[in-house]
């Protein structure tokens, strides 16, 4: 009994702090990644052959760029872009220093998942809206994004879960978070109970995210 | 309403250039229902898409209500399109929006006055007979109902012209019938000119005033539906016309009858009674006509009566009898084994 009490008193604040750090990193980098990835995805769609802004060069450049960034493992990316990170946020450590690589890691994936979701939208509907004299930007917003919503939500769910995983490595640049906690206590100090609790929280987090994603997607899916 | 002059459209593909339509000229008159029929790949969709510039013609001119629409700046083209409704084989509704929103969203996006939208949606849902489906999603509707929503969506833009790309091709015969009736009603009561394309002759038969027949990207025959029925010249046109007749005779019977004289299909425009002519035939020639089957085809405006008749007699005499029938204004056509 007292052992548990001792554990709660001794370790709970650190665990709580780590949860907050993880959530901070995930939410901020997700928000910014969507802000970058969404327009990028739309640009990928529009510049595809046969679409409104068809442009082979722009499409190919974007396409290759997205592929390259996506093929670099996060742990390598983290160090590889250190100078860039420093340039953008003035530091390469702490939460700030972790968020930049997290975004560079997530945004291209989000662009790709947006592209994949949007390309699945029935081209007949887009054509019907074109035939009604509706502007391309309205078609993007009111037809493509609307119809792709369930797929986008499911894709974003996977992206968030990946981000949770990536933040675990962000401890390497001193950003803290649950992954870092598990590593420090579990591996370096052999305090396995902290590690178990951390792992349990991570599992819980991922489960919650997945079921929120599923629920939201189902809500928007009408067929 | 629409004047197409020497319109051609080619597509460049990896396998070379496809000439989808070649030098097509035709006119769709104000208030009529104009049909274009052809087999798959004939170029019908490309043609109708050239009318609202979903496809830009490679050459030729498209004039809608006196206005040349090829080469219009984007903004003006959009305004032209807002006056042209279009419906499709696949309905093309938003899956994620209710019936109501499927009609209201395009209105909101085409600068229709906010206060007017609700009234329009309600009005046109009533016209298509779906006033009780406002809150349904497309997935909860039958094919026919989806097409009605698509029609209401098109009508709500209050167009003067409606284009239909195989709007009934995905529907069963009964539903097709009801959609065709709806199109007739729209044409008659709202005065909307309709240009439709189809590969089904019964669509032409039931609702079109005039028809163009397309093959390999060209119009091979064009005229009033009744004239096409009464005197189709091109073999393809004849196949389409024949496709509306029932397959009346078992091939074995036909084979057997042919040994004693030809089997012919007689067509009478206006459904005028046939008996006197046939009675005359047997009085004038040593030929005994034997009626095997008959029916009346109801076109939009006229009726056409048809009889399948076995002319029993020797070849010389039946030939004379046929010439006589043709003299009397009856269209005579041999019925062959394997005809549709
Ligand atoms: N976007 C396109 N690119 C290349 N070829 C096309 C395209 N659209 C149509 N075609 C070709 O043009 C021809 C006519 O097609 P279409 O107008 O769809 O015929 P229909 O509607 O009568 O079946 C076909 O050979 C088709 O393959
Ligand atoms: Mg077609």
XYZ file of C-alpha atoms and ligand atoms in Angstrom:
591
model
C 0.000 0.000 0.000
C 2.617 2.481 1.063
C 4.753 1.536 -1.897
C 2.031 2.633 -4.267
C 1.549 5.795 -2.267
C 5.239 6.448 -2.383
C 5.296 5.909 -6.104
C 2.363 8.247 -6.659
C 3.890 10.969 -4.512
C 7.349 10.572 -5.932
C 6.775 9.982 -9.603
C 3.306 11.251 -10.508
C 4.343 14.880 -10.961
C 7.098 13.877 -13.400
C 4.744 11.602 -15.286
C 2.110 14.344 -15.441
C 4.665 16.802 -16.707
C 5.763 14.361 -19.391
C 2.186 13.810 -20.518
C 1.763 17.556 -20.901
C 5.018 17.816 -22.855
C 3.976 15.020 -25.182
C 0.570 16.566 -25.740
C 2.148 19.950 -26.397
C 4.564 18.581 -28.946
C 1.916 16.484 -30.667
C -0.752 19.175 -30.830
C 1.459 22.052 -31.915
C 3.313 20.055 -34.528
C 0.077 18.489 -35.762
C -1.610 21.863 -36.143
C 1.288 23.360 -38.061
C 1.778 20.193 -40.134
C -1.842 20.309 -41.216
C -1.493 23.981 -42.094
C 1.436 23.064 -44.328
C 0.321 19.619 -45.477
C -3.223 20.487 -46.479
C -2.367 23.164 -49.056
C 0.525 21.013 -50.239
C -1.839 18.081 -50.746
C -4.275 20.282 -52.618
C -1.453 21.591 -54.786
C -0.388 18.011 -55.522
C -3.934 17.216 -56.645
C -4.450 20.323 -58.723
C -1.143 20.034 -60.569
C -1.714 16.395 -61.438
C -2.130 15.679 -65.135
C -5.695 16.415 -66.217
C -6.572 18.672 -63.296
C -7.316 22.362 -62.908
C -3.726 23.627 -62.573
C -2.027 20.803 -64.459
C 1.693 21.412 -64.265
C 4.053 18.508 -64.645
C 7.124 20.296 -63.291
C 5.493 21.583 -60.101
C 3.876 18.200 -59.534
C 7.079 16.246 -60.015
C 9.141 18.567 -57.823
C 6.599 18.370 -55.008
C 6.207 14.660 -55.479
C 9.930 13.948 -55.229
C 10.363 16.337 -52.301
C 7.586 14.645 -50.363
C 9.022 11.221 -51.086
C 12.526 12.174 -50.021
C 11.483 13.694 -46.708
C 9.174 10.803 -46.001
C 11.898 8.279 -46.518
C 14.205 9.774 -43.863
C 13.699 8.082 -40.458
C 12.725 10.622 -37.813
C 15.722 9.909 -35.621
C 18.045 10.819 -38.476
C 15.943 13.782 -39.561
C 16.112 15.118 -36.026
C 19.895 15.575 -36.243
C 20.146 16.124 -39.959
C 18.149 19.343 -39.860
C 19.625 20.745 -36.648
C 20.997 23.870 -38.367
C 17.625 24.457 -40.027
C 15.863 24.067 -36.692
C 18.197 26.583 -35.094
C 17.555 28.989 -37.950
C 13.778 28.747 -37.593
C 13.246 28.800 -33.818
C 16.605 30.030 -32.581
C 17.366 26.836 -30.679
C 17.753 23.178 -31.463
C 16.831 21.805 -28.071
C 13.801 21.606 -25.827
C 10.215 21.434 -26.981
C 10.787 24.229 -29.481
C 13.742 22.403 -30.936
C 11.724 19.196 -31.259
C 8.692 20.737 -32.885
C 10.511 21.811 -36.048
C 11.724 18.309 -36.967
C 8.362 16.881 -35.955
C 6.702 19.199 -38.475
C 9.255 18.466 -41.187
C 8.598 14.806 -40.495
C 4.791 14.981 -40.429
C 3.844 17.644 -42.984
C 4.871 15.690 -46.113
C 3.016 12.615 -44.873
C -0.041 14.726 -44.276
C 0.298 16.236 -47.741
C 0.386 12.733 -49.170
C -2.588 11.527 -47.200
C -4.558 14.609 -48.242
C -3.644 13.916 -51.843
C -4.728 10.297 -51.545
C -7.981 11.242 -49.863
C -8.793 13.953 -52.384
C -7.955 11.858 -55.408
C -10.599 9.387 -54.345
C -13.357 11.976 -54.564
C -15.699 11.017 -57.403
C -14.572 12.994 -60.435
C -18.186 12.978 -61.656
C -19.261 15.193 -58.779
C -16.428 17.601 -59.457
C -17.483 17.685 -63.080
C -21.111 18.312 -62.136
C -19.999 21.299 -60.080
C -17.838 22.554 -62.921
C -20.843 22.285 -65.215
C -22.832 24.469 -62.829
C -20.341 27.295 -63.146
C -18.862 26.964 -59.686
C -15.411 28.361 -58.915
C -12.474 26.010 -58.482
C -11.753 27.208 -54.943
C -15.368 26.507 -53.984
C -15.131 23.082 -55.557
C -11.992 22.367 -53.515
C -13.659 23.388 -50.282
C -17.306 22.370 -50.732
C -16.873 19.272 -52.836
C -13.410 17.773 -52.556
C -12.557 18.431 -48.911
C -16.128 17.811 -47.840
C -16.425 14.472 -49.596
C -12.943 13.401 -48.498
C -13.525 14.278 -44.834
C -13.924 10.716 -43.511
C -10.775 9.536 -45.287
C -8.846 12.631 -44.206
C -9.844 12.115 -40.583
C -8.733 8.500 -40.622
C -5.468 9.514 -42.268
C -4.887 12.247 -39.721
C -5.521 9.754 -36.950
C -2.646 7.665 -38.218
C -0.524 10.791 -38.571
C -1.174 11.803 -34.944
C -0.333 8.362 -33.684
C 2.905 8.475 -35.658
C 3.616 11.844 -34.104
C 3.139 10.394 -30.623
C 5.731 7.804 -31.577
C 8.091 10.414 -32.986
C 7.869 12.569 -29.856
C 9.277 9.643 -27.905
C 12.547 10.197 -29.765
C 12.392 13.930 -29.214
C 13.788 13.303 -25.739
C 17.143 13.086 -27.476
C 17.099 16.820 -27.968
C 15.963 17.394 -24.424
C 12.338 17.964 -25.186
C 11.056 15.598 -22.520
C 7.808 13.778 -23.027
C 6.663 10.272 -22.203
C 9.150 8.458 -24.392
C 12.014 10.294 -22.812
C 10.670 9.503 -19.351
C 10.410 5.809 -20.060
C 13.949 5.822 -21.420
C 15.491 7.737 -18.555
C 13.773 5.883 -15.723
C 13.267 2.512 -17.270
C 16.499 2.088 -19.142
C 19.013 4.327 -17.440
C 17.798 3.995 -13.816
C 16.104 0.585 -13.931
C 12.926 1.967 -12.371
C 10.705 -0.304 -14.369
C 7.418 0.756 -12.729
C 7.786 4.240 -14.221
C 8.366 2.654 -17.576
C 5.323 0.412 -17.241
C 3.100 3.337 -16.309
C 4.456 5.377 -19.204
C 3.891 2.596 -21.670
C 0.397 2.154 -20.293
C -0.345 5.859 -20.750
C 0.999 5.750 -24.305
C -1.204 2.773 -25.119
C -4.188 4.565 -23.624
C -3.420 7.695 -25.621
C -3.137 5.844 -28.911
C -6.349 3.913 -28.214
C -8.209 7.133 -27.422
C -6.915 8.878 -30.534
C -7.874 5.939 -32.704
C -11.401 5.702 -31.372
C -11.934 9.461 -31.587
C -10.742 9.283 -35.189
C -13.013 6.357 -35.980
C -16.011 8.064 -34.390
C -15.452 11.324 -36.232
C -14.912 9.573 -39.547
C -18.089 7.550 -39.074
C -19.993 10.706 -38.256
C -19.082 12.280 -41.583
C -19.380 9.153 -43.640
C -22.869 8.900 -45.049
C -22.691 6.000 -47.453
C -30.814 27.643 -78.842
C -27.604 25.741 -79.608
C -25.805 25.890 -82.912
C -22.795 23.674 -83.411
C -20.840 24.380 -86.572
C -18.097 22.074 -87.793
C -17.186 21.074 -84.271
C -14.271 18.655 -83.957
C -12.509 17.364 -80.894
C -9.354 15.287 -80.796
C -7.612 13.849 -77.800
C -3.903 13.309 -77.788
C -3.118 10.097 -75.980
C -0.037 7.979 -75.592
C -1.382 5.734 -78.333
C -1.857 8.585 -80.773
C -4.600 11.043 -81.568
C -8.224 10.054 -81.048
C -10.703 11.958 -83.180
C -13.636 11.781 -80.795
C -15.901 14.036 -82.859
C -15.350 15.204 -86.381
C -16.965 18.105 -88.154
C -20.308 17.959 -86.406
C -22.867 20.611 -87.267
C -26.317 20.636 -85.790
C -28.877 22.916 -84.283
C -31.017 22.430 -81.206
C -34.122 24.555 -81.433
C -35.674 26.503 -78.618
C -38.191 24.388 -76.709
C -37.475 21.032 -78.301
C -36.106 17.795 -76.944
C -33.188 16.887 -79.148
C -31.656 13.448 -78.884
C -28.266 12.155 -79.966
C -28.008 8.400 -80.246
C -25.016 6.225 -80.984
C -23.184 3.186 -79.752
C -20.584 3.399 -77.017
C -17.533 5.311 -78.182
C -19.398 7.152 -80.933
C -18.453 10.491 -79.400
C -21.780 11.441 -77.806
C -20.429 12.421 -74.400
C -17.641 14.416 -75.964
C -20.189 16.219 -78.126
C -22.486 17.181 -75.269
C -19.509 18.212 -73.148
C -18.466 20.561 -75.926
C -21.781 22.381 -75.536
C -20.978 23.625 -72.032
C -17.256 23.612 -72.690
C -16.437 20.903 -70.178
C -14.433 19.882 -73.216
C -13.021 22.630 -75.402
C -13.534 21.816 -79.082
C -10.347 21.499 -81.125
C -12.053 23.465 -83.872
C -15.476 24.734 -84.843
C -17.931 27.009 -83.148
C -20.505 26.591 -80.399
C -23.176 29.262 -80.251
C -25.648 29.275 -77.384
C -28.521 31.726 -77.615
C -26.661 33.777 -80.144
C -23.446 33.872 -78.146
C -20.225 32.251 -79.260
C -18.960 30.385 -76.207
C -15.678 28.892 -77.351
C -12.788 31.091 -76.190
C -14.818 32.921 -73.554
C -12.813 34.178 -70.579
C -13.217 31.953 -67.517
C -15.499 34.316 -65.645
C -17.933 34.684 -68.550
C -17.897 30.970 -69.259
C -18.956 30.394 -65.666
C -21.915 32.695 -66.133
C -22.922 30.833 -69.311
C -22.699 27.490 -67.516
C -24.974 28.737 -64.772
C -27.740 28.941 -67.371
C -27.178 25.363 -68.556
C -28.215 22.468 -66.356
C -26.607 19.065 -66.746
C -27.479 15.596 -65.517
C -25.386 12.461 -65.737
C -25.577 8.696 -65.829
C -23.899 8.485 -62.416
C -26.073 11.184 -60.762
C -22.975 12.874 -59.309
C -24.435 13.919 -55.979
C -22.487 14.767 -52.840
C -22.509 11.589 -50.758
C -21.931 13.513 -47.555
C -24.795 15.961 -48.002
C -28.527 15.586 -47.551
C -30.910 15.867 -50.481
C -31.688 19.392 -49.345
C -28.028 20.412 -49.198
C -27.265 18.755 -52.498
C -29.581 21.294 -54.075
C -28.886 24.220 -51.758
C -25.066 24.135 -51.831
C -24.726 24.905 -55.558
C -27.254 27.708 -55.141
C -25.169 29.214 -52.339
C -22.071 28.940 -54.503
C -23.645 30.633 -57.509
C -24.597 33.808 -55.706
C -28.311 33.067 -55.477
C -29.999 35.378 -52.962
C -29.952 33.721 -49.528
C -33.644 34.338 -48.931
C -34.520 32.662 -52.167
C -32.666 29.399 -51.653
C -35.065 27.632 -49.330
C -38.021 28.407 -51.586
C -36.209 27.106 -54.651
C -35.101 23.868 -53.031
C -38.632 23.166 -51.827
C -40.173 24.082 -55.159
C -37.974 21.864 -57.284
C -38.043 18.946 -54.872
C -41.811 19.093 -55.214
C -41.592 19.184 -58.995
C -39.473 16.034 -59.039
C -41.729 14.414 -56.453
C -39.305 14.145 -53.538
C -40.788 16.664 -51.104
C -40.590 14.096 -48.302
C -36.872 13.383 -48.737
C -35.253 16.662 -47.647
C -33.152 15.063 -44.942
C -32.266 11.796 -46.631
C -28.717 11.080 -47.791
C -28.108 9.833 -51.340
C -27.121 6.401 -50.028
C -30.665 6.024 -48.696
C -32.239 6.649 -52.098
C -32.909 4.423 -55.108
C -31.257 5.163 -58.440
C -34.373 6.822 -59.767
C -34.659 9.009 -56.693
C -31.003 10.005 -56.962
C -31.564 11.048 -60.550
C -34.571 13.078 -59.424
C -32.379 14.885 -56.913
C -29.847 15.551 -59.660
C -32.640 16.880 -61.868
C -33.913 19.099 -59.054
C -30.361 20.360 -58.522
C -30.102 21.246 -62.202
C -33.553 22.847 -62.311
C -32.948 24.891 -59.173
C -30.380 26.876 -61.148
C -33.365 27.836 -63.345
C -31.574 27.038 -66.596
C -32.985 27.534 -70.061
C -31.239 24.461 -71.344
C -30.778 21.024 -69.835
C -28.080 18.648 -71.032
C -28.466 14.984 -70.239
C -25.582 12.534 -70.600
C -27.185 9.087 -70.502
C -29.346 10.070 -67.532
C -31.405 6.877 -67.681
C -28.719 4.397 -68.674
C -28.096 3.208 -65.127
C -31.785 2.722 -64.377
C -34.159 -0.198 -64.789
C -36.863 0.064 -67.475
C -39.659 1.206 -65.178
C -37.550 3.855 -63.506
C -36.313 4.948 -66.919
C -39.913 5.397 -67.949
C -40.684 7.608 -64.956
C -37.580 9.752 -65.455
C -38.449 10.177 -69.140
C -41.909 11.325 -68.123
C -40.346 13.808 -65.748
C -38.162 15.154 -68.563
C -41.244 15.526 -70.775
C -42.974 17.435 -68.004
C -39.993 19.729 -67.478
C -39.895 20.412 -71.194
C -43.622 21.053 -71.500
C -44.318 22.913 -68.275
C -41.111 24.785 -67.605
C -40.291 25.318 -71.261
C -36.740 24.069 -70.834
C -34.974 22.978 -74.011
C -33.388 19.557 -73.593
C -30.439 18.034 -75.403
C -29.863 14.447 -74.422
C -27.580 11.673 -75.463
C -28.321 7.992 -75.162
C -27.614 4.609 -76.622
C -31.178 3.465 -76.082
C -33.643 3.960 -78.911
C -36.634 3.830 -76.584
C -35.450 7.099 -75.016
C -35.478 8.741 -78.439
C -38.771 7.085 -79.274
C -40.565 8.309 -76.191
C -39.451 11.881 -75.747
C -37.364 13.288 -78.593
C -38.719 15.630 -81.236
C -35.620 15.280 -83.351
C -32.647 12.994 -83.310
C -29.100 12.855 -84.591
C -27.439 9.477 -85.049
C -23.707 9.382 -84.408
C -21.079 6.922 -85.468
C -17.289 7.235 -85.307
C -17.494 10.846 -84.227
C -19.759 11.947 -87.047
C -23.467 12.613 -87.375
C -24.633 10.094 -89.945
C -28.322 10.904 -89.947
C -30.442 13.669 -88.483
C -34.136 14.410 -88.613
C -37.495 14.300 -86.909
C -37.936 11.155 -84.867
C -40.942 10.093 -86.900
C -39.017 10.456 -90.141
C -36.148 8.454 -88.744
C -38.637 5.731 -87.822
C -40.410 5.855 -91.143
C -37.418 6.115 -93.428
C -34.094 5.510 -91.781
C -31.425 5.474 -94.467
C -28.244 4.466 -92.744
C -27.900 0.808 -91.665
C -26.869 1.869 -88.137
C -29.979 3.996 -87.818
C -32.066 1.070 -88.972
C -30.517 -1.139 -86.338
C -31.454 1.389 -83.687
C -34.996 1.637 -85.008
C -35.332 -2.137 -85.166
C -34.127 -2.413 -81.603
C -37.409 -0.913 -80.409
C -39.429 -3.668 -82.056
C -39.982 -6.790 -80.065
C -38.301 -9.923 -81.160
C -41.484 -11.426 -82.393
C -40.645 -14.485 -84.365
C -38.722 -17.579 -83.469
C -35.943 -18.028 -86.040
C -37.077 -21.559 -86.908
C -40.551 -20.305 -87.845
C -39.069 -17.504 -89.902
C -36.843 -19.946 -91.724
C -39.808 -22.149 -92.509
C -42.057 -19.321 -93.711
C -39.420 -17.952 -96.040
C -39.721 -21.002 -98.216
C -43.188 -19.888 -99.304
C -42.582 -16.146 -99.559
C -40.885 -13.190 -97.847
C -41.575 -11.992 -94.306
C -41.769 -8.199 -94.179
C -42.327 -5.487 -91.622
C -44.809 -2.830 -92.720
C -44.776 0.564 -90.972
C -47.608 3.053 -91.128
C -47.026 6.550 -89.849
C -49.916 7.879 -87.798
C -51.119 4.368 -87.092
C -53.419 4.528 -90.121
C -55.296 1.298 -90.484
C -53.601 -1.305 -92.571
C -56.333 -3.665 -93.471
C -57.495 -2.000 -96.704
C -53.965 -2.131 -98.202
C -53.500 -5.751 -97.289
C -56.960 -6.591 -98.603
C -56.006 -4.804 -101.815
C -52.847 -6.853 -102.063
C -54.723 -10.094 -101.961
C -57.305 -8.778 -104.432
C -54.736 -7.466 -106.930
C -52.052 -10.157 -106.759
C -52.051 -13.909 -106.334
C -50.484 -13.374 -102.935
C -52.018 -14.122 -99.553
C -50.757 -11.876 -96.773
C -50.714 -13.476 -93.369
C -50.310 -11.194 -90.352
C -47.812 -12.677 -87.888
C -47.453 -9.851 -85.395
C -48.307 -6.221 -84.977
C -48.045 -3.269 -82.669
C -48.088 0.454 -82.307
C -45.027 2.463 -81.362
C -45.893 5.641 -79.543
C -43.479 8.441 -80.393
C -43.511 11.746 -78.550
C -45.921 13.253 -81.071
C -47.062 10.569 -83.503
C -47.857 6.913 -83.540
C -46.277 4.405 -85.875
C -48.108 1.164 -86.574
C -46.133 -1.889 -87.549
C -47.192 -5.261 -88.893
C -45.060 -8.274 -89.565
C -46.581 -10.025 -92.511
C -45.824 -13.197 -94.401
C -46.500 -12.740 -98.113
C -47.352 -16.183 -99.389
C -46.916 -16.354 -103.145
C -44.356 -16.845 -105.838
C -41.343 -14.506 -105.874
C -42.377 -12.481 -108.940
C -45.796 -11.714 -107.529
C -44.648 -10.909 -104.000
C -42.134 -8.470 -105.473
C -44.969 -6.688 -107.266
C -47.053 -6.714 -104.110
C -44.228 -5.070 -102.180
C -43.823 -2.414 -104.866
C -47.542 -1.768 -104.639
C -47.410 -1.405 -100.843
C -44.533 1.051 -101.104
C -46.554 2.991 -103.678
C -49.281 3.290 -101.084
C -46.873 5.001 -98.704
C -46.209 1.998 -96.535
C -42.621 1.401 -95.457
C -41.656 -2.178 -96.223
C -38.635 -3.867 -94.774
C -37.546 -7.470 -94.987
C -37.298 -9.355 -91.699
C -34.201 -11.519 -91.548
C -33.140 -14.218 -89.183
C -31.010 -12.681 -86.448
C -32.545 -9.212 -86.776
C -32.952 -7.434 -83.524
N -10.446 12.556 -72.159
C -10.249 11.695 -73.171
N -8.994 11.340 -73.524
C -8.780 10.488 -74.545
N -9.750 9.928 -75.286
C -11.021 10.230 -74.998
C -11.337 11.131 -73.923
N -12.686 11.250 -73.855
C -13.170 10.474 -74.839
N -12.185 9.859 -75.529
C -12.345 8.959 -76.667
O -13.214 9.577 -77.581
C -14.105 8.629 -78.132
C -15.540 9.053 -77.889
O -15.818 8.953 -76.503
P -17.194 9.401 -75.882
O -17.505 10.777 -76.333
O -17.111 9.176 -74.424
O -18.203 8.376 -76.544
P -19.662 7.939 -76.118
O -20.151 8.895 -75.077
O -20.446 8.017 -77.375
O -19.560 6.547 -75.607
C -13.759 7.294 -77.523
O -12.919 6.611 -78.417
C -13.013 7.656 -76.276
O -12.084 6.675 -75.935
Mg -20.800 8.513 -73.051
